[in-house]
Amino acid sequence: MTVSKPVKYTLMSCLLFGLNAHAVSPNKASLLANACAGCHGPNGSSQGPATPSIAEMSPVYFIESMSAFKTDERPATVMNRIAKGYTKEQIKLMADFFYSQKMLRTEQLTDPAMASLGETLHAANCEKCHAKGGRESADDSGLLAGQKIPYLRYTIQDILNGDRAVSRKMFKRLSSIHDELDSDGIEQLLHYYGSQK
Amino acid sequence: MSAHSRRHFLKLSLATAASSIIHAPLIHATISKHVVIIGGGIGGSTAARYLRKMDSSIKVTLIEPKSHYTTCFMSNEFLAGLRSFKSLEFSYHKLAEQGISIIHDYVVAIDADKQSITRSSGDTIHYDRCIVSPGIDFKWNAIEGYDETTAKDIPHAYQAGQQTLTLKKQLDAMRNGGTVIIAPPANPFRCPPAPYERASQIAHYLKMHKPKSKIIILDDKEEFSKQKLFEAGWKRHYGYGTNHSIIEWVSVAQGGHVESINAKSHIVSAQADDFKADVINIIPPQQAGKLAFTAGLTDQSGWCPVDHKTFESTIHKNIHVIGDSSISSPLPKSGYAANSEAKVCAAAIISLFNGDRPLAPSLINTCYSLLAPNDAISVAMVYGYKNDKIIKMDGAGGLTPNDTSDHMRQREADYAHSWFNNITHDIFG
């Protein structure tokens, strides 16, 4: 079932209210997710400079990412070693927990002119799947708006090098931006995403 | 959800909310929930924040003598001249804003039967549950001639603060061509890779500013954490294994065990030889923080035995011990582990107050070591719970691969700095 945001927040506030008044004991999901905060920030909102925020991330994307880390299909530093410690059920609980958190966007150093060029590139190439300027993380698309720039840069490098599998369409779009504008085009996109509050 | 049922649901939840308001004072009157936390380091501060975050009906008091906490992690970057001292300092004002009572004082005693603590001021405070997170203390005089007084001039720099500043000042004042000795202890001790990260960071400083100088590590061990990765890094950056190496490592079998030091002549007597040094950094053998001994929470090992589900002391009821002082192996004594333990402990205390069974813990440890700017390695592990013990999860964790690329180690350095920002934000707000 997909729950719309307003209903989701109402549900959450009721749960929170109930938590305080009735002293509900912590659940499995929060216990699992709390351990992630050391690297990804409280409730999954990262202070950066590089580790990505995972709050508000689409559960489909979260589960897909953890599975890819588990099987070493996705390039990683520590996440492939961490993901192997969790069962499918635990990953599902964490995915739902982080989806229900609000992503807090911290200020990143960006160039307004670059960001503006990036916005045009995004609208022409990426908006269809990464809706609302990359603000929406639905199905298998990741969060882009306000995501940490070094992380996005590493990810795009991996995609262009063929180290990280994405859809044919996405690969073609990114490659053509890279071929036509060299790394400038990619940097413009990064400044656009990084500049969003 | 249809419009009708949504309306019904909202009405219902409002009704529930209203009844909660009416009943809330009743709950407070029947169950007293005051948690007193002793020690405002990584473990104590995290526990305070997460208790309040997960159940704001709990009264939380944090007792810590210092007005600021200085992190040990990343302090090696300060020694290398790559980071300000200020960036290691954290105040408690965000915790106070969260409704945590902060008392800057020492605790002199805990009465486990009466469930009360005594402050140095003589005042007593009653607790329903107490969390003790006193960090480490040193076994003074384990190395002849090395005690609390000598440590003022020959720093351990293993509790960050003035000690870190002293070591940095001495490195800055040292001549080009000087010798630095680092003497790490035998296991177990706080943050096992830290002495070797320290050697790496000081080596970077020497390479940049005093290239004729060298570091001798006099070790009380035959092997150390992330050894292969460290040694490969030292080869990449500091000529390790050649005649011009900035770093030399002397294992215990090679005579690395330090027997005594002479603070006046600056001579370190190891089993292998006497070494004259310009800067000496002794990292003495360790045990649980002082208060753990005063309160009778330690066993013959000098550390505190705890229940692995709740971190409640197995010696005294209603007192929980977290962080470096606790016996939580296979978890290491690290900042990340203390942060993770604190959350499990806080969750368990809330469940116990509610009369529920605490959940089986799930924990993570990730520990980065910076070898040079833009070059870092790591160890990571996920921990679960089986047969009343914390266990490493099968197939998870491990080290940075030995054959990893420069590019991936650059990423690790970026993630190490992110880890510092995020974990300190998680702990201190």
XYZ file of C-alpha atoms in Angstrom:
626
model
C 0.000 0.000 0.000
C 1.317 3.416 -0.808
C 0.479 5.990 1.824
C 0.352 9.629 0.758
C 2.627 12.040 2.621
C -0.097 13.958 4.562
C -1.628 10.736 5.811
C 1.828 9.367 6.551
C 2.701 12.383 8.720
C -0.651 12.212 10.512
C -0.013 8.570 11.262
C 3.470 9.414 12.445
C 2.372 12.233 14.712
C -0.265 9.998 16.264
C 2.354 7.342 16.812
C 4.735 9.868 18.315
C 2.057 11.310 20.519
C 1.120 7.861 21.621
C 4.768 7.054 22.270
C 5.101 9.866 24.771
C 1.788 9.470 26.488
C 1.560 5.697 26.628
C 5.304 5.045 26.812
C 5.491 2.641 23.900
C 8.683 0.594 23.969
C 11.133 0.992 21.078
C 10.421 -1.245 18.100
C 12.759 -3.430 16.065
C 12.938 -0.964 13.175
C 14.216 1.914 15.298
C 16.697 -0.339 17.081
C 18.151 -1.423 13.728
C 18.097 2.054 12.203
C 19.667 3.798 15.225
C 22.929 1.973 14.558
C 23.183 3.578 11.083
C 23.185 7.145 12.460
C 26.893 7.066 13.300
C 27.697 7.366 9.585
C 24.435 8.547 7.978
C 23.405 11.047 10.657
C 20.500 11.071 13.116
C 17.407 9.580 11.437
C 19.372 9.249 8.186
C 20.056 12.923 7.431
C 23.779 13.302 6.794
C 25.866 16.337 7.700
C 28.301 15.407 4.937
C 30.671 16.162 3.347
C 30.278 12.833 1.514
C 28.133 10.165 3.187
C 24.668 10.233 1.586
C 21.430 10.974 3.418
C 19.106 7.982 3.499
C 16.061 9.657 5.099
C 12.973 9.755 2.820
C 14.597 7.246 0.478
C 12.193 5.080 -1.494
C 11.954 1.630 0.158
C 12.330 -0.032 -3.248
C 15.578 1.850 -3.847
C 16.799 1.145 -0.294
C 16.167 -2.605 -0.570
C 17.675 -2.764 -4.065
C 20.792 -0.925 -2.859
C 21.272 -3.154 0.172
C 20.868 -6.268 -1.992
C 23.428 -4.949 -4.485
C 25.876 -4.248 -1.631
C 25.261 -7.699 -0.179
C 26.201 -9.422 -3.428
C 29.118 -7.026 -4.126
C 27.439 -5.889 -7.348
C 27.750 -2.244 -6.398
C 31.118 -0.551 -5.700
C 31.402 0.276 -2.000
C 33.808 1.156 0.765
C 32.133 -0.199 3.910
C 28.510 -0.727 2.821
C 29.132 -4.125 1.238
C 30.661 -5.290 4.537
C 27.746 -3.818 6.544
C 24.873 -5.012 4.311
C 25.959 -8.654 4.690
C 25.059 -8.442 8.397
C 21.312 -8.071 7.807
C 18.468 -10.367 6.809
C 15.841 -9.489 4.183
C 13.291 -8.802 6.934
C 15.646 -6.482 8.793
C 16.437 -4.567 5.602
C 12.714 -4.139 4.928
C 12.179 -2.729 8.442
C 15.038 -0.245 7.975
C 13.743 0.743 4.522
C 10.329 1.647 5.936
C 11.879 3.441 8.906
C 14.062 5.707 6.783
C 11.252 6.379 4.291
C 9.172 7.768 7.149
C 11.924 10.241 8.186
C 12.188 13.747 6.811
C 15.435 14.492 4.970
C 17.147 17.570 6.387
C 19.219 19.356 3.752
C 22.368 21.058 4.986
C 24.037 23.878 3.089
C 26.628 22.833 0.484
C 29.008 25.101 -1.382
C 27.601 25.508 -4.914
C 27.929 27.918 -7.809
C 24.560 29.498 -8.793
C 25.493 29.791 -12.487
C 26.543 26.124 -12.638
C 23.396 25.106 -10.726
C 21.227 26.997 -13.202
C 22.827 25.219 -16.184
C 22.391 21.976 -14.291
C 18.707 22.667 -13.794
C 18.237 22.880 -17.572
C 20.167 19.657 -18.086
C 18.115 17.950 -15.413
C 14.808 19.081 -16.925
C 15.802 17.785 -20.364
C 17.338 14.482 -19.297
C 16.466 13.365 -15.784
C 13.161 14.845 -14.599
C 11.030 12.088 -16.062
C 12.299 9.518 -13.562
C 13.799 11.822 -10.899
C 10.683 13.943 -10.505
C 10.420 17.371 -8.848
C 14.039 18.257 -9.499
C 15.224 14.975 -8.011
C 13.328 15.681 -4.806
C 11.128 12.629 -5.096
C 12.496 9.178 -4.447
C 9.924 6.832 -5.912
C 10.306 3.173 -6.852
C 13.882 2.508 -7.898
C 15.083 6.112 -8.148
C 17.396 7.602 -5.535
C 17.194 10.959 -3.783
C 19.084 13.668 -5.670
C 17.887 17.063 -4.395
C 20.107 18.141 -1.526
C 22.080 14.910 -1.659
C 25.781 15.189 -0.843
C 27.783 16.304 -3.876
C 30.894 14.083 -3.420
C 28.618 11.064 -3.068
C 26.726 11.900 -6.262
C 30.030 12.518 -8.070
C 31.367 9.098 -7.027
C 28.117 7.456 -8.050
C 28.138 9.015 -11.519
C 31.794 8.038 -11.974
C 30.878 4.445 -11.133
C 27.968 4.501 -13.574
C 30.043 5.973 -16.414
C 32.843 3.472 -15.761
C 30.313 0.667 -16.013
C 30.937 -0.366 -12.393
C 27.393 0.320 -11.288
C 24.452 -1.041 -13.217
C 21.638 1.348 -14.124
C 18.929 1.282 -16.789
C 20.114 1.511 -20.411
C 18.285 4.793 -20.730
C 19.973 6.405 -17.758
C 23.390 5.226 -18.885
C 22.797 6.675 -22.368
C 21.629 10.035 -21.011
C 24.513 10.389 -18.587
C 27.030 9.295 -21.216
C 25.713 11.792 -23.736
C 25.888 14.642 -21.195
C 29.424 13.563 -20.407
C 30.428 13.188 -24.091
C 28.967 16.506 -25.208
C 29.997 18.688 -22.276
C 32.866 16.685 -20.823
C 32.875 16.668 -17.018
C 31.369 20.200 -16.983
C 27.886 18.848 -17.683
C 28.085 16.366 -14.820
C 29.410 19.074 -12.487
C 26.524 21.372 -13.474
C 24.057 18.632 -12.538
C 25.840 18.103 -9.221
C 25.712 21.817 -8.408
C 22.005 21.844 -9.206
C 21.233 18.899 -6.913
C 23.587 20.109 -4.191
C 22.117 23.612 -4.193
C 18.588 22.505 -3.364
C 17.374 23.303 0.126
C -8.226 4.621 2.735
C -11.646 6.070 1.780
C -12.594 9.618 2.749
C -15.066 8.265 5.246
C -12.712 5.844 6.923
C -9.945 8.440 7.004
C -12.256 10.844 8.807
C -13.220 8.082 11.193
C -9.562 7.256 11.769
C -8.658 10.862 12.506
C -11.575 11.220 14.891
C -10.481 8.070 16.639
C -6.866 9.165 16.947
C -7.931 12.556 18.298
C -10.013 10.804 20.886
C -7.045 8.632 21.812
C -4.851 11.708 22.029
C -7.329 13.461 24.299
C -7.549 10.514 26.639
C -3.749 10.369 26.699
C -3.600 13.907 28.001
C -5.994 13.082 30.772
C -4.168 9.932 31.770
C -0.618 11.177 31.427
C -0.276 12.666 34.942
C -1.570 9.419 36.393
C 1.246 7.502 34.706
C 3.813 9.937 36.058
C 2.435 9.558 39.524
C 2.659 5.771 39.490
C 5.943 5.100 37.657
C 8.982 7.153 38.528
C 11.403 7.257 35.615
C 14.589 9.083 36.470
C 17.782 8.005 34.715
C 21.048 9.416 36.034
C 23.936 9.163 33.590
C 27.470 9.503 34.872
C 30.026 10.544 32.257
C 29.352 12.881 29.335
C 31.570 11.178 26.783
C 30.425 9.286 23.705
C 28.444 6.616 25.575
C 26.862 8.854 28.228
C 25.865 11.707 25.939
C 24.401 9.374 23.312
C 22.380 7.534 25.963
C 21.029 10.834 27.312
C 19.947 12.052 23.879
C 18.347 8.787 22.799
C 16.476 8.289 26.075
C 14.874 11.721 25.646
C 14.322 11.201 21.938
C 12.584 7.858 22.351
C 10.581 8.648 25.499
C 10.275 12.258 26.596
C 8.459 11.249 29.774
C 11.781 10.038 31.202
C 13.696 12.470 33.396
C 17.357 12.415 32.392
C 20.240 13.852 34.415
C 23.766 13.846 33.021
C 26.677 14.366 35.401
C 29.995 15.376 33.863
C 32.759 17.491 35.431
C 34.025 19.096 32.214
C 32.230 21.926 30.409
C 33.311 20.539 27.000
C 34.050 17.136 25.575
C 37.124 16.750 23.377
C 36.987 13.805 21.011
C 39.907 11.403 20.870
C 38.876 10.404 17.361
C 40.288 12.751 14.707
C 42.704 14.183 17.310
C 45.533 12.586 15.295
C 44.650 14.921 12.428
C 45.164 17.793 14.842
C 48.631 16.393 15.668
C 49.390 16.378 11.927
C 48.373 20.018 11.650
C 45.426 19.146 9.412
C 42.608 20.091 11.791
C 41.908 22.740 14.429
C 41.700 21.820 18.097
C 38.373 23.638 18.272
C 36.851 21.208 15.769
C 37.363 18.447 18.364
C 35.483 20.303 21.121
C 31.773 19.861 21.818
C 29.584 21.578 24.400
C 26.527 20.223 26.172
C 24.133 23.048 25.391
C 22.175 21.124 22.735
C 21.613 18.347 25.273
C 20.355 20.902 27.780
C 17.998 22.306 25.115
C 16.590 18.817 24.714
C 15.498 18.862 28.369
C 18.428 16.916 29.805
C 19.605 18.241 33.200
C 23.358 18.740 33.035
C 25.320 18.877 36.274
C 29.001 19.728 36.030
C 30.415 17.852 38.994
C 32.207 14.648 40.033
C 30.415 11.640 41.419
C 32.183 10.263 44.478
C 29.957 7.289 45.272
C 27.067 5.168 44.060
C 24.875 3.363 46.578
C 23.369 0.530 44.571
C 20.985 -0.557 47.373
C 19.559 2.893 47.986
C 19.736 3.735 44.274
C 21.454 7.024 44.881
C 24.652 8.759 43.850
C 26.694 11.221 45.869
C 28.253 14.248 44.213
C 31.515 15.853 45.304
C 29.373 18.664 46.685
C 27.904 16.130 49.127
C 24.448 16.270 47.529
C 22.772 12.976 46.750
C 20.548 12.194 43.779
C 18.108 9.287 43.622
C 17.856 7.278 40.420
C 15.524 4.618 39.109
C 18.213 3.494 36.696
C 21.787 4.658 36.439
C 24.074 4.541 33.399
C 27.796 4.605 34.089
C 30.028 5.548 31.165
C 33.366 6.522 32.691
C 35.681 5.623 29.802
C 39.167 4.422 30.635
C 41.691 4.901 33.375
C 45.419 4.133 33.215
C 47.401 1.573 35.154
C 49.968 4.025 36.451
C 53.433 2.655 37.246
C 52.857 -0.426 35.083
C 55.810 1.164 33.285
C 58.353 2.153 35.920
C 58.625 5.912 36.205
C 55.393 6.650 34.378
C 52.685 8.062 36.628
C 50.118 10.862 36.676
C 52.770 13.495 37.392
C 55.207 12.339 34.710
C 52.317 12.247 32.239
C 52.101 16.036 32.397
C 55.393 16.282 30.478
C 55.335 12.916 28.742
C 51.797 12.819 27.394
C 49.693 9.760 26.708
C 47.236 11.923 24.729
C 44.777 9.050 25.034
C 42.153 11.141 26.771
C 41.883 14.138 24.506
C 42.231 17.684 25.804
C 45.268 19.232 27.496
C 47.204 16.022 26.827
C 46.635 16.374 23.073
C 47.753 20.015 23.176
C 50.924 19.080 25.077
C 51.893 16.428 22.532
C 51.255 18.814 19.641
C 53.349 21.549 21.288
C 56.244 19.137 21.729
C 56.060 17.974 18.116
C 56.022 21.596 16.943
C 59.052 22.428 19.109
C 61.058 19.353 18.055
C 64.185 19.817 15.908
C 64.409 18.413 12.377
C 66.166 15.082 12.865
C 64.500 14.332 16.193
C 63.116 11.017 17.396
C 59.506 10.426 18.426
C 58.670 7.337 20.443
C 55.163 5.934 20.542
C 54.618 3.070 22.977
C 51.216 1.322 22.639
C 50.055 -1.183 25.289
C 49.077 -4.841 25.086
C 45.400 -5.714 24.422
C 42.714 -4.871 25.446
C 42.779 -1.102 25.226
C 40.756 1.804 23.843
C 40.592 2.121 20.052
C 43.103 -0.532 18.926
C 44.100 1.089 15.565
C 44.597 4.582 17.090
C 48.324 4.383 18.001
C 49.103 3.354 14.415
C 46.929 6.068 12.926
C 48.780 8.448 15.248
C 52.118 7.210 13.893
C 50.809 7.762 10.341
C 49.589 11.286 11.053
C 52.749 12.331 12.911
C 54.782 10.827 10.054
C 52.870 13.010 7.613
C 53.691 16.069 9.723
C 57.379 15.111 9.905
C 57.557 14.392 6.169
C 56.191 17.876 5.461
C 58.103 19.864 8.089
C 60.950 17.854 9.637
C 61.883 15.168 7.103
C 65.091 14.030 8.847
C 63.101 12.929 11.893
C 61.781 9.473 12.691
C 59.202 7.611 14.730
C 59.951 4.443 16.664
C 56.949 2.406 17.792
C 57.864 0.305 20.808
C 55.019 -2.171 20.953
C 53.848 -4.549 23.647
C 52.225 -6.760 20.989
C 53.210 -9.144 18.258
C 50.549 -7.872 15.880
C 48.155 -4.965 15.745
C 44.831 -3.887 14.262
C 44.705 -3.397 10.450
C 48.445 -4.188 10.431
C 48.819 -5.162 6.758
C 46.879 -2.098 5.642
C 48.895 0.214 7.876
C 52.205 -1.242 6.736
C 51.200 -0.953 3.078
C 50.207 2.669 3.701
C 53.490 3.402 5.444
C 55.297 1.952 2.404
C 53.263 4.194 0.070
C 53.837 7.370 2.028
C 56.705 7.066 4.490
C 59.318 4.705 3.012
C 58.460 1.903 5.432
C 60.809 -1.055 5.184
C 63.647 1.010 3.673
C 66.637 2.659 5.361
C 64.938 6.033 5.070
C 61.663 4.994 6.634
C 60.109 7.612 8.890
C 58.396 4.824 10.861
C 60.059 1.861 12.535
C 57.958 -0.727 14.368
C 59.495 -2.873 17.107
C 57.257 -5.803 18.099
C 57.259 -7.337 21.570
C 59.333 -10.279 20.286
C 61.887 -7.807 18.966
C 62.105 -6.214 22.418
C 59.397 -3.573 22.095
C 58.151 -3.985 25.663
C 58.900 -0.786 27.611
C 60.178 -1.461 31.124
C 60.831 2.031 32.407
C 61.231 5.626 31.419
C 63.400 8.398 32.772
C 61.454 11.604 32.416
C 64.480 13.820 33.092
C 66.941 12.287 30.624
C 64.159 11.355 28.157
C 65.399 7.799 27.943
C 62.960 4.973 27.291
C 64.239 1.580 28.419
C 62.723 -1.170 26.319
C 63.704 -4.848 26.402
C 65.656 -4.373 23.163
C 67.623 -1.272 24.126
C 67.597 2.171 25.707
C 66.199 4.811 23.379
C 66.839 8.525 23.720
C 63.914 10.456 22.333
C 62.913 14.070 21.736
C 59.204 13.422 22.080
C 57.796 10.482 24.018
C 54.197 9.319 23.776
C 53.482 6.538 26.252
C 50.069 4.901 25.908
C 49.860 3.010 29.193
C 47.921 -0.199 29.877
C 44.299 0.539 30.725
C 41.351 -0.449 32.876
C 37.797 0.769 33.464
C 37.331 4.403 34.518
C 37.857 5.247 38.196
C 34.182 5.451 39.130
C 33.624 1.871 37.958
C 36.086 0.768 40.667
C 34.664 3.083 43.353
C 31.171 1.755 42.656
C 32.334 -1.883 42.708
C 31.311 -2.538 39.124
C 34.563 -4.190 37.972
C 35.680 -7.815 38.085
C 39.221 -9.187 38.384
C 39.949 -8.151 34.780
C 39.616 -4.484 35.713
C 36.622 -4.026 33.406
C 32.848 -4.212 34.035
C 30.842 -7.371 33.321
C 27.403 -6.573 31.849
C 24.337 -8.333 30.500
C 24.734 -8.164 26.729
C 21.070 -7.427 26.078
C 20.639 -4.436 28.383
C 24.186 -3.495 29.435
C 22.985 -3.814 33.046
C 25.822 -4.648 35.401
C 25.868 -8.306 36.421
C 27.199 -7.145 39.815
C 24.751 -4.352 40.726
C 21.102 -4.172 39.673
C 19.698 -1.002 38.059
C 23.171 0.198 37.071
C 24.140 -0.089 33.393
C 27.708 0.223 32.143
C 28.423 1.233 28.549
C 31.417 2.237 26.447
C 35.073 1.387 26.989
C 34.562 0.307 30.626
C 32.136 -2.491 29.799
C 33.074 -6.024 28.827
C 31.220 -6.135 25.524
C 33.608 -8.217 23.451
C 33.391 -9.031 20.515
C 32.589 -5.290 20.283
C 35.813 -3.303 20.384
C 36.450 -0.389 22.739
C 35.709 2.316 20.198
C 33.698 5.506 19.839
C 31.305 3.964 17.342
C 30.759 0.949 19.606
C 30.053 3.219 22.614
C 27.537 5.197 20.527
C 25.853 1.993 19.360
C 25.839 0.426 22.864
C 24.291 3.581 24.331
C 21.303 3.335 21.971
C 20.744 -0.343 22.768
C 20.998 0.442 26.489
C 18.585 3.395 26.225
C 16.043 1.278 24.324
C 16.366 -1.527 26.893
C 15.801 0.875 29.804
C 12.623 2.233 28.182
C 11.330 -1.320 27.675
C 12.176 -2.231 31.280
C 10.342 0.839 32.605
C 7.323 -0.217 30.562
C 7.480 -3.755 31.872
C 8.296 -5.074 28.385
C 11.045 -7.498 27.430
C 13.994 -5.605 25.891
C 14.612 -6.378 22.227
C 17.618 -8.366 21.051
C 20.335 -5.814 20.328
C 21.656 -4.915 16.890
C 24.860 -2.914 16.723
C 27.460 -1.610 14.280
C 31.076 -0.652 14.591
C 32.882 1.224 11.830
C 36.350 2.565 12.441
C 38.359 4.571 9.938
C 42.088 5.259 10.133
C 43.669 8.069 8.146
C 47.110 7.171 6.764
C 47.714 10.481 4.986
C 45.460 13.190 3.552
C 43.102 11.488 1.060
C 44.110 8.006 2.137
C 42.090 6.048 4.675
C 41.337 2.431 5.596
C 38.578 0.951 7.720
C 37.236 -1.960 9.663
C 33.504 -2.586 10.016
C 31.233 -5.159 11.647
C 27.554 -5.768 12.338
C 26.681 -7.356 15.673
C 23.652 -9.380 16.685
C 22.667 -11.414 19.739
C 22.623 -15.161 20.312
C 22.656 -17.356 23.427
C 22.782 -14.336 25.753
C 25.860 -12.929 24.010
C 26.619 -10.215 21.495
C 27.952 -11.917 18.375
C 29.509 -10.899 15.083
C 27.093 -11.529 12.222
C 28.248 -14.333 9.944
C 29.659 -13.176 6.647
C 29.525 -9.484 7.582
C 32.267 -6.989 8.269
C 35.977 -6.998 7.726
C 38.727 -4.716 6.545
C 39.351 -2.548 3.516
C 40.650 -5.046 0.907
C 44.452 -5.099 0.645
C 44.267 -4.643 -3.129
C 41.877 -1.698 -3.088
C 42.629 1.283 -5.372
C 43.957 4.735 -4.401
C 40.645 6.028 -5.603
C 38.657 3.907 -3.134
C 40.955 4.903 -0.267
C 40.277 8.540 -1.174
C 36.571 7.770 -0.803
C 37.249 6.208 2.572
C 38.959 9.436 3.672
C 35.887 11.442 2.600
C 33.622 9.016 4.429
C 35.876 9.132 7.511
C 35.358 12.891 7.724
C 31.619 12.448 7.161
C 31.557 9.848 9.904
C 33.148 12.353 12.293
C 30.573 15.033 11.443
C 27.626 12.674 11.668
C 28.552 10.812 14.824
C 29.353 14.013 16.729
C 26.066 15.491 15.503
C 24.290 12.335 16.670
C 25.939 12.558 20.103
C 26.073 16.270 20.884
C 23.440 17.714 18.498
